Short mmCIF file of C-alpha atoms in Angstrom, two decimals:
data_model
loop_
_atom_site.label_atom_id
_atom_site.label_comp_id
_atom_site.label_asym_id
_atom_site.label_seq_id
_atom_site.Cartn_x
_atom_site.Cartn_y
_atom_site.Cartn_z
CA VAL F 211 0.69 8.81 25.89
CA LEU F 212 3.52 9.23 23.37
CA VAL F 213 4.85 6.05 21.74
CA VAL F 214 8.02 5.66 19.65
CA GLU F 215 7.92 2.33 17.78
CA HIS F 216 9.34 0.85 14.57
CA ASP F 217 6.76 -1.94 14.19
CA LEU F 218 4.11 -0.31 12.00
CA ALA F 219 1.50 -3.01 12.69
CA ILE F 220 1.72 -2.26 16.42
CA LEU F 221 1.50 1.49 15.84
CA ASP F 222 -1.53 0.95 13.61
CA VAL F 223 -3.57 -0.76 16.32
CA LEU F 224 -2.19 1.20 19.27
CA CYS F 225 -2.32 4.84 18.17
CA ASP F 226 -5.01 7.37 17.28
CA LEU F 227 -2.65 9.87 15.64
CA LEU F 228 0.86 9.60 14.19
CA HIS F 229 3.69 12.01 13.46
CA VAL F 230 5.79 11.02 10.45
CA VAL F 231 9.46 11.86 10.98
CA TYR F 232 11.73 12.19 7.96
CA GLY F 233 15.16 13.64 7.26
CA GLU F 234 18.79 12.66 6.81
CA ARG F 235 20.56 10.15 9.04
CA ALA F 236 22.80 11.84 11.65
CA ALA F 237 22.06 15.25 10.09
CA TYR F 238 18.48 16.45 10.70
CA GLY F 239 14.94 15.25 11.32
CA ILE F 240 11.56 16.87 10.65
CA PHE F 241 8.36 16.06 12.56
CA THR F 242 5.18 16.46 10.53
CA PRO F 243 1.86 17.52 12.10
CA PRO F 244 -0.22 14.60 13.41
CA ARG F 245 -2.29 12.58 10.96
CA THR F 246 -4.80 9.82 11.48
CA THR F 247 -3.01 6.50 11.85
CA ARG F 248 -4.11 4.95 8.54
CA THR F 249 -3.35 8.11 6.55
CA ALA F 250 0.08 8.51 8.15
CA ILE F 251 1.23 4.92 7.63
CA ASN F 252 -0.02 4.77 4.04
CA ALA F 253 1.72 8.05 3.22
CA TYR F 254 4.90 6.82 4.89
CA LEU F 255 4.87 3.59 2.86
CA ASP F 256 4.04 5.46 -0.34
CA GLY F 257 7.00 7.74 0.30
CA TYR F 258 5.06 10.94 -0.39
CA LEU F 259 3.56 13.38 2.11
CA PRO F 260 0.83 15.26 0.18
CA GLU F 261 0.21 17.96 2.81
CA GLU F 262 3.88 18.95 2.76
CA ASN F 263 4.35 18.08 -0.94
CA VAL F 264 7.52 16.22 0.05
CA ARG F 265 8.81 12.91 -1.28
CA ILE F 266 10.68 11.01 1.45
CA ARG F 267 11.45 7.86 -0.56
CA ASP F 268 12.35 7.26 -4.21
CA LYS F 269 9.93 4.35 -4.59
CA PRO F 270 6.87 3.26 -2.61
CA ILE F 271 6.96 0.09 -0.52
CA ARG F 272 4.62 -2.47 -2.06
CA PHE F 273 2.93 -5.46 -0.46
CA VAL F 274 2.47 -8.24 -2.99
CA ARG F 275 1.09 -11.75 -2.81
CA GLY F 276 3.66 -14.42 -1.99
CA ARG F 277 4.55 -16.72 -4.88
CA THR F 278 3.38 -20.30 -5.03
CA ARG F 279 5.60 -23.33 -5.45
CA GLY F 280 5.41 -23.59 -9.19
CA GLU F 281 7.18 -21.99 -12.09
CA ASP F 282 8.71 -19.21 -9.99
CA ILE F 283 10.12 -21.51 -7.27
CA GLY F 284 12.99 -23.88 -8.04
CA LEU F 285 13.99 -27.38 -6.97
CA PRO F 286 14.59 -28.50 -3.36
CA ILE F 287 18.04 -27.80 -1.94
CA LEU F 288 17.27 -28.80 1.65
CA LYS F 289 15.01 -31.45 3.15
CA TRP F 290 14.39 -32.50 6.74
CA GLY F 291 12.22 -34.99 8.53
CA ASP F 292 11.12 -35.80 12.08
CA MET F 293 14.00 -33.98 13.74
CA GLU F 294 14.16 -33.83 17.52
CA LYS F 295 16.40 -31.82 19.80
CA LYS F 296 16.38 -31.67 23.59
CA MET F 297 18.15 -28.77 25.30
CA GLY F 298 17.76 -28.84 29.07
CA ASP F 299 14.04 -28.88 29.82
CA PHE F 300 13.12 -27.85 26.26
CA GLN F 301 12.12 -30.33 23.53
CA LEU F 302 11.88 -29.45 19.81
CA THR F 303 10.22 -31.67 17.21
CA THR F 304 9.58 -31.15 13.50
CA GLY F 305 7.53 -32.71 10.74
CA GLN F 306 8.90 -33.08 7.22
CA GLY F 307 9.74 -30.10 5.07
CA GLU F 308 11.92 -28.68 2.35
CA VAL F 309 13.38 -25.42 1.06
CA ARG F 310 13.62 -24.69 -2.66
CA SER F 311 15.88 -22.42 -4.65
CA ALA F 312 14.60 -18.88 -5.30
CA GLU F 313 12.30 -19.22 -2.27
CA VAL F 314 12.11 -17.22 0.95
CA ILE F 315 10.57 -19.03 3.92
CA GLY F 316 9.45 -16.89 6.83
CA VAL F 317 9.73 -18.49 10.26
CA VAL F 318 7.12 -17.42 12.82
CA GLY F 319 5.93 -18.51 16.24
CA PRO F 320 5.91 -17.62 19.94
CA ASN F 321 9.16 -16.92 21.75
CA ALA F 322 11.23 -19.86 23.01
CA THR F 323 9.50 -22.50 20.85
CA GLY F 324 12.63 -23.56 18.94
CA LYS F 325 12.90 -21.27 15.90
CA THR F 326 16.55 -20.39 16.47
CA THR F 327 17.35 -23.96 17.54
CA MET F 328 16.07 -25.36 14.24
CA VAL F 329 17.94 -22.77 12.19
CA ARG F 330 21.13 -23.62 14.09
CA MET F 331 20.61 -27.31 13.28
CA ILE F 332 20.22 -26.48 9.59
CA ALA F 333 23.30 -24.24 9.76
CA GLY F 334 25.29 -27.13 11.25
CA GLU F 335 25.85 -25.49 14.63
CA LEU F 336 23.74 -28.13 16.41
CA GLU F 337 23.22 -31.83 15.73
CA PRO F 338 19.66 -33.21 15.94
CA ASP F 339 19.14 -35.98 18.48
CA GLN F 340 16.74 -37.76 16.13
CA GLY F 341 15.58 -37.42 12.53
CA TRP F 342 17.42 -36.31 9.44
CA CYS F 343 18.43 -33.26 7.43
CA THR F 344 19.89 -33.58 3.95
CA MET F 345 21.49 -30.70 2.16
CA GLU F 346 24.15 -30.41 -0.49
CA ALA F 347 24.51 -26.66 -0.24
CA GLU F 348 26.64 -23.92 1.26
CA VAL F 349 25.02 -21.97 4.11
CA SER F 350 25.42 -18.32 5.10
CA TYR F 351 24.10 -17.59 8.61
CA LYS F 352 23.31 -14.31 10.37
CA PRO F 353 22.73 -15.09 14.06
CA GLN F 354 20.07 -13.54 16.26
CA HIS F 355 22.53 -11.45 18.28
CA VAL F 356 25.07 -9.60 16.14
CA SER F 357 28.38 -8.20 17.34
CA THR F 358 31.88 -7.62 16.08
CA ASP F 359 35.37 -7.25 17.47
CA PHE F 360 36.70 -6.06 14.11
CA GLN F 361 39.11 -3.15 14.41
CA GLY F 362 38.88 -0.89 11.41
CA SER F 363 36.43 0.89 9.14
CA VAL F 364 33.20 -0.54 7.78
CA GLN F 365 34.72 -0.45 4.30
CA LEU F 366 37.68 -2.57 5.42
CA TRP F 367 35.35 -4.95 7.30
CA LEU F 368 33.28 -5.51 4.15
CA ASP F 369 36.46 -6.10 2.14
CA VAL F 370 37.61 -8.74 4.62
CA GLU F 371 34.23 -10.50 4.85
CA ILE F 372 32.95 -10.49 1.26
CA GLY F 373 35.80 -9.08 -0.82
CA SER F 374 34.85 -6.95 -3.79
CA LYS F 375 31.29 -8.34 -3.88
CA TRP F 376 29.90 -5.30 -2.06
CA ARG F 377 31.33 -3.00 -4.73
CA SER F 378 29.57 -4.76 -7.62
CA GLY F 379 26.81 -2.82 -9.32
CA GLU F 380 24.00 -5.31 -8.69
CA PHE F 381 24.81 -5.95 -5.02
CA HIS F 382 25.37 -2.25 -4.41
CA THR F 383 21.97 -1.44 -5.92
CA GLN F 384 20.08 -4.29 -4.25
CA VAL F 385 21.65 -4.23 -0.78
CA ILE F 386 24.30 -1.61 0.02
CA ARG F 387 22.43 1.51 -1.07
CA PRO F 388 18.93 0.57 0.21
CA LEU F 389 20.39 -0.21 3.66
CA GLN F 390 22.37 3.07 3.51
CA ILE F 391 25.63 1.24 4.13
CA ASP F 392 27.27 3.49 1.54
CA LYS F 393 26.94 6.27 4.16
CA MET F 394 28.65 4.17 6.86
CA LEU F 395 31.83 3.16 5.02
CA ASP F 396 34.15 5.49 6.94
CA LEU F 397 32.71 4.64 10.37
CA GLU F 398 34.66 2.48 12.81
CA ALA F 399 33.12 -0.99 13.07
CA SER F 400 33.64 -1.03 16.84
CA ARG F 401 31.54 2.14 17.27
CA LEU F 402 28.48 1.22 15.22
CA SER F 403 24.98 1.58 16.63
CA GLY F 404 22.74 -1.48 16.92
CA GLY F 405 20.87 -0.60 13.73
CA GLU F 406 24.05 0.07 11.76
CA LEU F 407 25.58 -3.19 12.93
CA GLN F 408 22.44 -5.10 11.97
CA ALA F 409 22.35 -3.60 8.47
CA ILE F 410 25.99 -4.47 7.82
CA SER F 411 25.52 -7.99 9.24
CA ILE F 412 22.63 -8.53 6.79
CA ALA F 413 24.81 -7.30 3.91
CA ILE F 414 27.68 -9.58 4.92
CA CYS F 415 25.33 -12.56 5.14
CA LEU F 416 23.82 -11.84 1.71
CA GLY F 417 27.25 -11.16 0.24
CA LYS F 418 28.59 -14.64 1.02
CA ASP F 419 28.69 -17.20 -1.77
CA ALA F 420 26.03 -19.66 -0.57
CA ASP F 421 22.97 -21.60 -1.65
CA LEU F 422 20.92 -21.10 1.53
CA TYR F 423 20.83 -17.93 3.63
CA LEU F 424 19.64 -18.13 7.24
CA LEU F 425 18.77 -14.81 8.89
CA ASP F 426 17.65 -14.74 12.53
CA GLU F 427 15.64 -11.60 13.42
CA PRO F 428 17.12 -9.27 10.77
CA SER F 429 14.64 -6.49 11.65
CA ALA F 430 15.97 -6.11 15.22
CA HIS F 431 17.33 -2.59 15.95
CA LEU F 432 16.33 -1.34 12.48
CA ASP F 433 13.96 1.60 12.08
CA ALA F 434 10.71 1.19 10.14
CA ASN F 435 12.16 2.27 6.80
CA ALA F 436 15.29 0.13 7.17
CA ARG F 437 13.11 -2.89 8.01
CA MET F 438 11.15 -2.56 4.79
CA GLU F 439 14.31 -2.01 2.76
CA ALA F 440 16.01 -5.02 4.37
CA ALA F 441 13.03 -7.24 3.55
CA LYS F 442 13.10 -6.12 -0.08
CA ALA F 443 16.89 -6.59 -0.25
CA ILE F 444 16.61 -10.19 0.96
CA LYS F 445 13.75 -10.92 -1.45
CA ARG F 446 15.51 -9.38 -4.46
CA THR F 447 18.76 -11.20 -3.74
CA MET F 448 17.07 -14.60 -3.59
CA GLU F 449 15.00 -14.04 -6.73
CA SER F 450 17.78 -12.60 -8.91
CA ASN F 451 20.40 -15.17 -7.84
CA GLU F 452 17.99 -18.14 -7.56
CA LYS F 453 19.07 -18.80 -3.98
CA ALA F 454 16.96 -19.69 -0.92
CA ALA F 455 16.51 -18.05 2.47
CA MET F 456 14.90 -18.81 5.81
CA VAL F 457 14.07 -15.69 7.82
CA ILE F 458 13.01 -15.62 11.48
CA ASP F 459 11.22 -12.43 12.48
CA HIS F 460 8.40 -11.05 14.65
CA ASP F 461 7.49 -8.01 12.51
CA ILE F 462 4.40 -9.01 10.52
CA TYR F 463 4.99 -6.34 7.85
CA PHE F 464 8.55 -7.61 7.40
CA VAL F 465 7.44 -11.24 7.21
CA ASP F 466 4.65 -10.38 4.76
CA ILE F 467 7.01 -8.58 2.37
CA VAL F 468 9.86 -11.08 2.45
CA SER F 469 8.08 -14.46 2.55
CA ASP F 470 6.84 -16.81 -0.14
CA SER F 471 5.80 -19.40 2.46
CA LEU F 472 5.92 -19.90 6.23
CA LEU F 473 7.35 -22.36 8.72
CA VAL F 474 5.11 -22.13 11.79
CA PHE F 475 6.26 -22.99 15.31
CA GLU F 476 3.75 -24.01 17.95
CA GLY F 477 4.06 -25.09 21.56
CA GLU F 478 4.79 -23.75 25.02
CA GLY F 479 7.69 -21.36 25.39
CA GLY F 480 10.70 -22.84 27.16
CA LYS F 481 9.13 -26.31 27.37
CA GLN F 482 8.28 -27.72 23.96
CA GLY F 483 7.96 -26.60 20.36
CA HIS F 484 6.91 -28.17 17.07
CA ALA F 485 7.64 -26.93 13.54
CA VAL F 486 4.83 -27.17 10.96
CA GLY F 487 5.32 -26.59 7.25
CA PRO F 488 6.45 -24.84 5.16
CA LEU F 489 2.90 -23.72 4.36
CA SER F 490 1.58 -21.14 1.91
CA LEU F 491 1.74 -17.58 3.25
CA ARG F 492 -2.02 -17.36 3.83
CA LYS F 493 -2.37 -20.83 5.35
CA GLY F 494 0.70 -20.33 7.53
CA MET F 495 -0.46 -16.95 8.80
CA ASN F 496 -3.92 -18.32 9.53
CA ARG F 497 -2.42 -21.15 11.56
CA PHE F 498 -0.05 -18.86 13.46
CA LEU F 499 -2.60 -16.12 14.19
CA SER F 500 -5.33 -18.54 15.25
CA GLY F 501 -2.98 -19.64 18.02
CA VAL F 502 -2.62 -16.10 19.36
CA GLY F 503 -6.21 -14.98 18.69
CA VAL F 504 -5.36 -12.00 16.45
CA THR F 505 -6.92 -11.23 13.06
CA PHE F 506 -5.54 -9.16 10.17
CA ARG F 507 -7.19 -7.60 7.15
CA ARG F 508 -5.67 -6.02 4.04
CA ASP F 509 -5.74 -2.26 3.64
CA HIS F 510 -7.57 -1.65 0.36
CA GLU F 511 -5.18 1.13 -0.68
CA SER F 512 -1.67 0.02 0.37
CA LYS F 513 -2.44 -3.74 0.63
CA ARG F 514 -0.55 -3.84 3.94
CA PRO F 515 -1.79 -6.11 6.73
CA ARG F 516 -3.78 -4.31 9.44
CA ILE F 517 -4.61 -5.71 12.86
CA ASN F 518 -8.32 -5.76 13.59
CA LYS F 519 -9.20 -4.25 16.93
CA PRO F 520 -10.05 -7.08 19.36
CA GLY F 521 -13.81 -7.61 19.55
CA SER F 522 -14.57 -5.43 16.53
CA VAL F 523 -17.14 -6.51 13.94
CA LYS F 524 -14.36 -7.41 11.48
CA ASP F 525 -12.45 -9.34 14.15
CA ARG F 526 -15.50 -11.38 15.14
CA GLU F 527 -16.50 -11.98 11.52
CA GLN F 528 -13.07 -13.27 10.48
CA LYS F 529 -12.76 -15.51 13.53
CA ALA F 530 -16.18 -16.99 12.82
CA ASN F 531 -15.05 -17.76 9.25
CA GLY F 532 -11.65 -19.09 10.35
CA GLU F 533 -9.95 -16.35 8.31
CA TYR F 534 -7.37 -14.82 10.63
CA PHE F 535 -5.27 -13.42 7.80
CA TYR F 536 -6.62 -12.04 4.53
CA SER F 537 -3.97 -12.21 1.82
CA ASP F 538 -6.15 -10.63 -0.86
#
């Protein structure tokens, strides 16, 4: 069986051997000989293929421990409490929570449990039926499904949406270049691929002058490298500008890189959902993964999360200890 997949956590547990593919977008691609899964993914993240003596990335992708709410995290800019929203047969409820400046909150949970609904309430697109949400802040929102009817080049589209911001040195270094948007500037916006459109939508969202950035599934349609770069771009932007972000995503690697803390959704898809948190990254992941019966460990070399094979010694041991996600 041959599998093509951008979610590295899924590839890690699914495959015995991996081919690393590198090259230049829309120009050429090179398939390497197969490697064992762990060796291939670690080399890919490190950006260096020792057998070929080829560097495929300027800097390695690092997995670091999420920050705690202390000196590195600012003051609250958004608070909510006991919100409720009914949409057809679906009912969403929340506890009390807050978002602080310079913080990135990952949003995780099963499909159709209200993640997008809550983000839309915070963004002002939906009114809660009950409860409260207080925020004295500007919001920039990237929706789950991105599209454009803009007629013109990517460069002109960026000029219209965020002005000269995208040309500034810091934003260009943190966002435009890592997402390879500098190579798309002459393309027609109406003819972009799904991945290209997603990358530009992320850049437009981050380029807006706002206090809180809401990004719904930013990893969708992006390849594995672009996902990691997008996560780092979001994280860097929030830290350097002391802004806050809430990021919904299903890619565990992406969530692990971008998040300081987690908002966990529980419930039954399409019927009812409940938001818990924000919680610390480790506590939030433990709560989320215990609900789906999956355990993760840390790779000792790359520090990336790795799914334990179901029923393995490590899987059984962590479940017995209530440790579904090792952050160390």
